[in-house]
């Protein structure tokens, strides 16, 4: 995710696209040590400034839903999916990307090392790893379910690069709520 963020920000600066140049990765605050470690990785390995990562504290549900609606895209964590936050995200009208490998797929396509472990395979056989895809399918957003990490990253990029497609996706998601 950090390499995609770095590419998007660089592309945005080069094309003077403020939306891309100002892109951030918004994460749940989980302690100062974790934040410091992630900021160090973002800077040392991807050349990102400290403001590329934003850490949000836990807030009351109403504020959480209001804040969530400010996001453009939710990136579901592959090994342990969003569950309630995924429901909240889709309810707020924010598209989500999730990984669900086809049954029996043991091919290692995570060569980018995007999820750590030096390119280790992310398994999605357990219930906790399939929730995001189920939520997306129930919302009629099957195109946001990736069968591999390569496809996951491609969907992320398409959401940034193909604004017309992404806008239609957002509108379709919001219309299903009404």
PDB file of C-alpha atoms in Angstrom:
ATOM      1  CA  UNK A   1       0.000   0.000   0.000  1.00  0.00           C
ATOM      2  CA  UNK A   2       2.832   2.364   0.788  1.00  0.00           C
ATOM      3  CA  UNK A   3       4.426   1.874  -2.629  1.00  0.00           C
ATOM      4  CA  UNK A   4       1.095   2.645  -4.324  1.00  0.00           C
ATOM      5  CA  UNK A   5       0.673   5.707  -2.101  1.00  0.00           C
ATOM      6  CA  UNK A   6       4.181   6.902  -2.978  1.00  0.00           C
ATOM      7  CA  UNK A   7       3.509   6.396  -6.713  1.00  0.00           C
ATOM      8  CA  UNK A   8       0.161   8.199  -6.518  1.00  0.00           C
ATOM      9  CA  UNK A   9       1.653  11.168  -4.666  1.00  0.00           C
ATOM     10  CA  UNK A  10       4.572  11.419  -7.130  1.00  0.00           C
ATOM     11  CA  UNK A  11       2.208  11.166 -10.115  1.00  0.00           C
ATOM     12  CA  UNK A  12       0.000  13.851  -8.538  1.00  0.00           C
ATOM     13  CA  UNK A  13       2.904  16.241  -8.023  1.00  0.00           C
ATOM     14  CA  UNK A  14       4.132  15.681 -11.583  1.00  0.00           C
ATOM     15  CA  UNK A  15       0.696  16.314 -13.097  1.00  0.00           C
ATOM     16  CA  UNK A  16      -0.242  19.000 -10.556  1.00  0.00           C
ATOM     17  CA  UNK A  17      -3.218  16.945  -9.458  1.00  0.00           C
ATOM     18  CA  UNK A  18      -3.761  18.044  -5.859  1.00  0.00           C
ATOM     19  CA  UNK A  19      -6.121  15.149  -5.138  1.00  0.00           C
ATOM     20  CA  UNK A  20      -3.354  12.659  -5.889  1.00  0.00           C
ATOM     21  CA  UNK A  21      -0.474  14.737  -4.511  1.00  0.00           C
ATOM     22  CA  UNK A  22      -2.300  15.082  -1.182  1.00  0.00           C
ATOM     23  CA  UNK A  23      -3.263  11.398  -0.891  1.00  0.00           C
ATOM     24  CA  UNK A  24      -2.851   9.874   2.560  1.00  0.00           C
ATOM     25  CA  UNK A  25      -3.130   6.498   4.216  1.00  0.00           C
ATOM     26  CA  UNK A  26      -5.536   6.827   7.132  1.00  0.00           C
ATOM     27  CA  UNK A  27      -5.031   4.271   9.893  1.00  0.00           C
ATOM     28  CA  UNK A  28      -6.396   3.517  13.328  1.00  0.00           C
ATOM     29  CA  UNK A  29      -4.094   4.803  16.039  1.00  0.00           C
ATOM     30  CA  UNK A  30      -2.675   1.838  17.917  1.00  0.00           C
ATOM     31  CA  UNK A  31       0.121   3.318  19.978  1.00  0.00           C
ATOM     32  CA  UNK A  32       3.062   5.634  19.529  1.00  0.00           C
ATOM     33  CA  UNK A  33       5.585   2.854  18.906  1.00  0.00           C
ATOM     34  CA  UNK A  34       3.530   1.403  16.040  1.00  0.00           C
ATOM     35  CA  UNK A  35       3.020   4.861  14.554  1.00  0.00           C
ATOM     36  CA  UNK A  36       6.731   5.664  14.788  1.00  0.00           C
ATOM     37  CA  UNK A  37       7.651   2.332  13.161  1.00  0.00           C
ATOM     38  CA  UNK A  38       5.205   2.834  10.291  1.00  0.00           C
ATOM     39  CA  UNK A  39       6.362   6.410   9.718  1.00  0.00           C
ATOM     40  CA  UNK A  40       9.978   5.218   9.651  1.00  0.00           C
ATOM     41  CA  UNK A  41       9.165   2.516   7.075  1.00  0.00           C
ATOM     42  CA  UNK A  42       7.145   5.019   5.009  1.00  0.00           C
ATOM     43  CA  UNK A  43      10.054   7.466   5.005  1.00  0.00           C
ATOM     44  CA  UNK A  44      13.025   5.103   4.702  1.00  0.00           C
ATOM     45  CA  UNK A  45      11.597   2.615   2.200  1.00  0.00           C
ATOM     46  CA  UNK A  46       9.098   4.710   0.226  1.00  0.00           C
ATOM     47  CA  UNK A  47      10.276   8.313   0.587  1.00  0.00           C
ATOM     48  CA  UNK A  48       7.000   9.449   2.157  1.00  0.00           C
ATOM     49  CA  UNK A  49       6.779  12.385   4.549  1.00  0.00           C
ATOM     50  CA  UNK A  50       5.227  12.072   7.996  1.00  0.00           C
ATOM     51  CA  UNK A  51       1.981  13.666   6.807  1.00  0.00           C
ATOM     52  CA  UNK A  52       1.387  10.810   4.334  1.00  0.00           C
ATOM     53  CA  UNK A  53       0.153   8.697   7.261  1.00  0.00           C
ATOM     54  CA  UNK A  54      -2.733   9.917   9.395  1.00  0.00           C
ATOM     55  CA  UNK A  55      -3.601   8.093  12.609  1.00  0.00           C
ATOM     56  CA  UNK A  56      -7.159   8.452  13.899  1.00  0.00           C
ATOM     57  CA  UNK A  57      -8.198   7.823  17.458  1.00  0.00           C
ATOM     58  CA  UNK A  58     -11.243   5.786  18.425  1.00  0.00           C
ATOM     59  CA  UNK A  59     -14.274   8.064  18.673  1.00  0.00           C
ATOM     60  CA  UNK A  60     -17.995   7.626  19.452  1.00  0.00           C
ATOM     61  CA  UNK A  61     -19.970   5.837  16.723  1.00  0.00           C
ATOM     62  CA  UNK A  62     -21.725   8.932  15.330  1.00  0.00           C
ATOM     63  CA  UNK A  63     -18.427  10.759  14.934  1.00  0.00           C
ATOM     64  CA  UNK A  64     -16.845   7.603  13.498  1.00  0.00           C
ATOM     65  CA  UNK A  65     -19.496   7.380  10.759  1.00  0.00           C
ATOM     66  CA  UNK A  66     -19.205  11.083   9.949  1.00  0.00           C
ATOM     67  CA  UNK A  67     -15.426  10.874   9.782  1.00  0.00           C
ATOM     68  CA  UNK A  68     -15.534   7.690   7.725  1.00  0.00           C
ATOM     69  CA  UNK A  69     -17.644   9.375   5.048  1.00  0.00           C
ATOM     70  CA  UNK A  70     -14.699  11.728   4.374  1.00  0.00           C
ATOM     71  CA  UNK A  71     -12.576   8.867   3.031  1.00  0.00           C
ATOM     72  CA  UNK A  72     -12.364   8.110  -0.690  1.00  0.00           C
ATOM     73  CA  UNK A  73     -11.490   4.428  -0.503  1.00  0.00           C
ATOM     74  CA  UNK A  74     -11.262   1.782   2.226  1.00  0.00           C
ATOM     75  CA  UNK A  75      -8.467  -0.800   1.918  1.00  0.00           C
ATOM     76  CA  UNK A  76      -9.563  -3.973   3.662  1.00  0.00           C
ATOM     77  CA  UNK A  77      -6.751  -5.841   5.389  1.00  0.00           C
ATOM     78  CA  UNK A  78      -6.388  -9.218   3.679  1.00  0.00           C
ATOM     79  CA  UNK A  79      -5.639 -11.557   6.572  1.00  0.00           C
ATOM     80  CA  UNK A  80      -8.241 -10.233   8.975  1.00  0.00           C
ATOM     81  CA  UNK A  81     -11.038  -8.273   7.312  1.00  0.00           C
ATOM     82  CA  UNK A  82     -12.901  -5.204   8.481  1.00  0.00           C
ATOM     83  CA  UNK A  83     -16.160  -6.797   9.706  1.00  0.00           C
ATOM     84  CA  UNK A  84     -18.167  -3.988  11.387  1.00  0.00           C
ATOM     85  CA  UNK A  85     -15.951  -1.248   9.965  1.00  0.00           C
ATOM     86  CA  UNK A  86     -16.527  -2.746   6.519  1.00  0.00           C
ATOM     87  CA  UNK A  87     -20.293  -2.457   7.061  1.00  0.00           C
ATOM     88  CA  UNK A  88     -19.847   1.095   8.306  1.00  0.00           C
ATOM     89  CA  UNK A  89     -17.662   1.962   5.319  1.00  0.00           C
ATOM     90  CA  UNK A  90     -20.145   0.730   2.744  1.00  0.00           C
ATOM     91  CA  UNK A  91     -23.022   2.356   4.647  1.00  0.00           C
ATOM     92  CA  UNK A  92     -21.102   5.656   4.525  1.00  0.00           C
ATOM     93  CA  UNK A  93     -20.885   5.299   0.741  1.00  0.00           C
ATOM     94  CA  UNK A  94     -17.149   4.639   0.667  1.00  0.00           C
ATOM     95  CA  UNK A  95     -15.996   1.919  -1.754  1.00  0.00           C
ATOM     96  CA  UNK A  96     -13.828  -0.833  -0.315  1.00  0.00           C
ATOM     97  CA  UNK A  97     -11.218  -3.164  -1.840  1.00  0.00           C
ATOM     98  CA  UNK A  98     -10.944  -6.687  -0.405  1.00  0.00           C
ATOM     99  CA  UNK A  99      -8.945  -9.811  -1.192  1.00  0.00           C
ATOM    100  CA  UNK A 100     -10.524 -13.243  -1.616  1.00  0.00           C
ATOM    101  CA  UNK A 101      -8.411 -15.906  -3.263  1.00  0.00           C
ATOM    102  CA  UNK A 102     -10.221 -18.640  -5.175  1.00  0.00           C
ATOM    103  CA  UNK A 103     -10.461 -21.881  -3.181  1.00  0.00           C
ATOM    104  CA  UNK A 104      -7.305 -23.931  -3.416  1.00  0.00           C
ATOM    105  CA  UNK A 105      -5.229 -21.057  -4.816  1.00  0.00           C
ATOM    106  CA  UNK A 106      -1.822 -21.383  -3.251  1.00  0.00           C
ATOM    107  CA  UNK A 107       0.093 -19.406  -5.871  1.00  0.00           C
ATOM    108  CA  UNK A 108       2.314 -16.756  -4.307  1.00  0.00           C
ATOM    109  CA  UNK A 109       1.515 -13.565  -6.194  1.00  0.00           C
ATOM    110  CA  UNK A 110       2.608 -11.253  -3.404  1.00  0.00           C
ATOM    111  CA  UNK A 111       6.096 -10.715  -4.791  1.00  0.00           C
ATOM    112  CA  UNK A 112       5.847  -6.994  -4.114  1.00  0.00           C
ATOM    113  CA  UNK A 113       6.217  -7.616  -0.393  1.00  0.00           C
ATOM    114  CA  UNK A 114       3.400  -5.128   0.118  1.00  0.00           C
ATOM    115  CA  UNK A 115       2.118  -6.915   3.182  1.00  0.00           C
ATOM    116  CA  UNK A 116       5.408  -7.727   4.801  1.00  0.00           C
ATOM    117  CA  UNK A 117       7.012 -11.108   5.245  1.00  0.00           C
ATOM    118  CA  UNK A 118       9.156 -10.664   2.130  1.00  0.00           C
ATOM    119  CA  UNK A 119       6.382 -11.618  -0.264  1.00  0.00           C
ATOM    120  CA  UNK A 120       4.685 -14.272   1.832  1.00  0.00           C
ATOM    121  CA  UNK A 121       1.314 -15.597   0.754  1.00  0.00           C
ATOM    122  CA  UNK A 122      -1.758 -14.108   2.410  1.00  0.00           C
ATOM    123  CA  UNK A 123      -4.309 -16.844   3.102  1.00  0.00           C
ATOM    124  CA  UNK A 124      -8.041 -16.125   2.855  1.00  0.00           C
ATOM    125  CA  UNK A 125      -9.600 -19.477   3.765  1.00  0.00           C
ATOM    126  CA  UNK A 126     -10.719 -18.497   7.276  1.00  0.00           C
ATOM    127  CA  UNK A 127     -13.993 -16.699   7.974  1.00  0.00           C
ATOM    128  CA  UNK A 128     -12.138 -13.623   9.253  1.00  0.00           C
ATOM    129  CA  UNK A 129     -10.506 -13.291   5.816  1.00  0.00           C
ATOM    130  CA  UNK A 130     -13.708 -13.576   3.786  1.00  0.00           C
ATOM    131  CA  UNK A 131     -15.993 -11.019   5.431  1.00  0.00           C
ATOM    132  CA  UNK A 132     -14.982  -8.065   3.253  1.00  0.00           C
ATOM    133  CA  UNK A 133     -15.657  -9.969   0.036  1.00  0.00           C
ATOM    134  CA  UNK A 134     -19.040 -11.095   1.371  1.00  0.00           C
ATOM    135  CA  UNK A 135     -19.979  -7.515   2.240  1.00  0.00           C
ATOM    136  CA  UNK A 136     -18.930  -6.286  -1.184  1.00  0.00           C
ATOM    137  CA  UNK A 137     -20.867  -9.027  -2.951  1.00  0.00           C
ATOM    138  CA  UNK A 138     -23.973  -8.245  -0.879  1.00  0.00           C
ATOM    139  CA  UNK A 139     -23.602  -4.578  -1.862  1.00  0.00           C
ATOM    140  CA  UNK A 140     -23.304  -5.498  -5.567  1.00  0.00           C
ATOM    141  CA  UNK A 141     -19.659  -4.411  -5.699  1.00  0.00           C
ATOM    142  CA  UNK A 142     -18.059  -7.672  -6.862  1.00  0.00           C
ATOM    143  CA  UNK A 143     -15.521  -5.801  -9.017  1.00  0.00           C
ATOM    144  CA  UNK A 144     -13.894  -4.586  -5.793  1.00  0.00           C
ATOM    145  CA  UNK A 145     -13.068  -8.151  -4.699  1.00  0.00           C
ATOM    146  CA  UNK A 146      -9.584  -9.103  -5.844  1.00  0.00           C
ATOM    147  CA  UNK A 147      -8.544 -12.754  -6.384  1.00  0.00           C
ATOM    148  CA  UNK A 148      -4.848 -11.929  -5.822  1.00  0.00           C
ATOM    149  CA  UNK A 149      -2.686  -9.219  -4.303  1.00  0.00           C
ATOM    150  CA  UNK A 150      -1.647  -8.133  -7.802  1.00  0.00           C
ATOM    151  CA  UNK A 151      -5.305  -7.575  -8.666  1.00  0.00           C
ATOM    152  CA  UNK A 152      -5.881  -5.871  -5.299  1.00  0.00           C
ATOM    153  CA  UNK A 153      -3.147  -3.360  -6.143  1.00  0.00           C
ATOM    154  CA  UNK A 154      -4.549  -2.900  -9.667  1.00  0.00           C
ATOM    155  CA  UNK A 155      -7.982  -2.083  -8.222  1.00  0.00           C
ATOM    156  CA  UNK A 156      -6.369   0.425  -5.855  1.00  0.00           C
ATOM    157  CA  UNK A 157      -4.639   2.118  -8.790  1.00  0.00           C
ATOM    158  CA  UNK A 158      -7.765   2.102 -10.933  1.00  0.00           C
ATOM    159  CA  UNK A 159      -9.659   3.898  -8.175  1.00  0.00           C
ATOM    160  CA  UNK A 160      -7.088   6.688  -8.416  1.00  0.00           C
ATOM    161  CA  UNK A 161      -6.363   6.680 -12.150  1.00  0.00           C
ATOM    162  CA  UNK A 162      -9.860   6.160 -13.575  1.00  0.00           C
ATOM    163  CA  UNK A 163     -11.829   8.886 -11.831  1.00  0.00           C
ATOM    164  CA  UNK A 164     -14.864   8.471 -14.108  1.00  0.00           C
ATOM    165  CA  UNK A 165     -15.142   4.754 -13.289  1.00  0.00           C
ATOM    166  CA  UNK A 166     -14.577   5.411  -9.590  1.00  0.00           C
ATOM    167  CA  UNK A 167     -17.240   8.139  -9.506  1.00  0.00           C
ATOM    168  CA  UNK A 168     -19.772   5.755 -11.067  1.00  0.00           C
ATOM    169  CA  UNK A 169     -18.797   3.150  -8.477  1.00  0.00           C
ATOM    170  CA  UNK A 170     -19.360   5.614  -5.626  1.00  0.00           C
ATOM    171  CA  UNK A 171     -22.709   6.682  -7.040  1.00  0.00           C
ATOM    172  CA  UNK A 172     -23.829   3.083  -7.471  1.00  0.00           C
ATOM    173  CA  UNK A 173     -22.852   2.300  -3.880  1.00  0.00           C
ATOM    174  CA  UNK A 174     -24.696   5.332  -2.533  1.00  0.00           C
ATOM    175  CA  UNK A 175     -27.807   4.537  -4.578  1.00  0.00           C
ATOM    176  CA  UNK A 176     -28.044   1.049  -3.053  1.00  0.00           C
ATOM    177  CA  UNK A 177     -28.388   2.670   0.354  1.00  0.00           C
ATOM    178  CA  UNK A 178     -31.494   4.627  -0.539  1.00  0.00           C
TER     179      UNK A 178
END
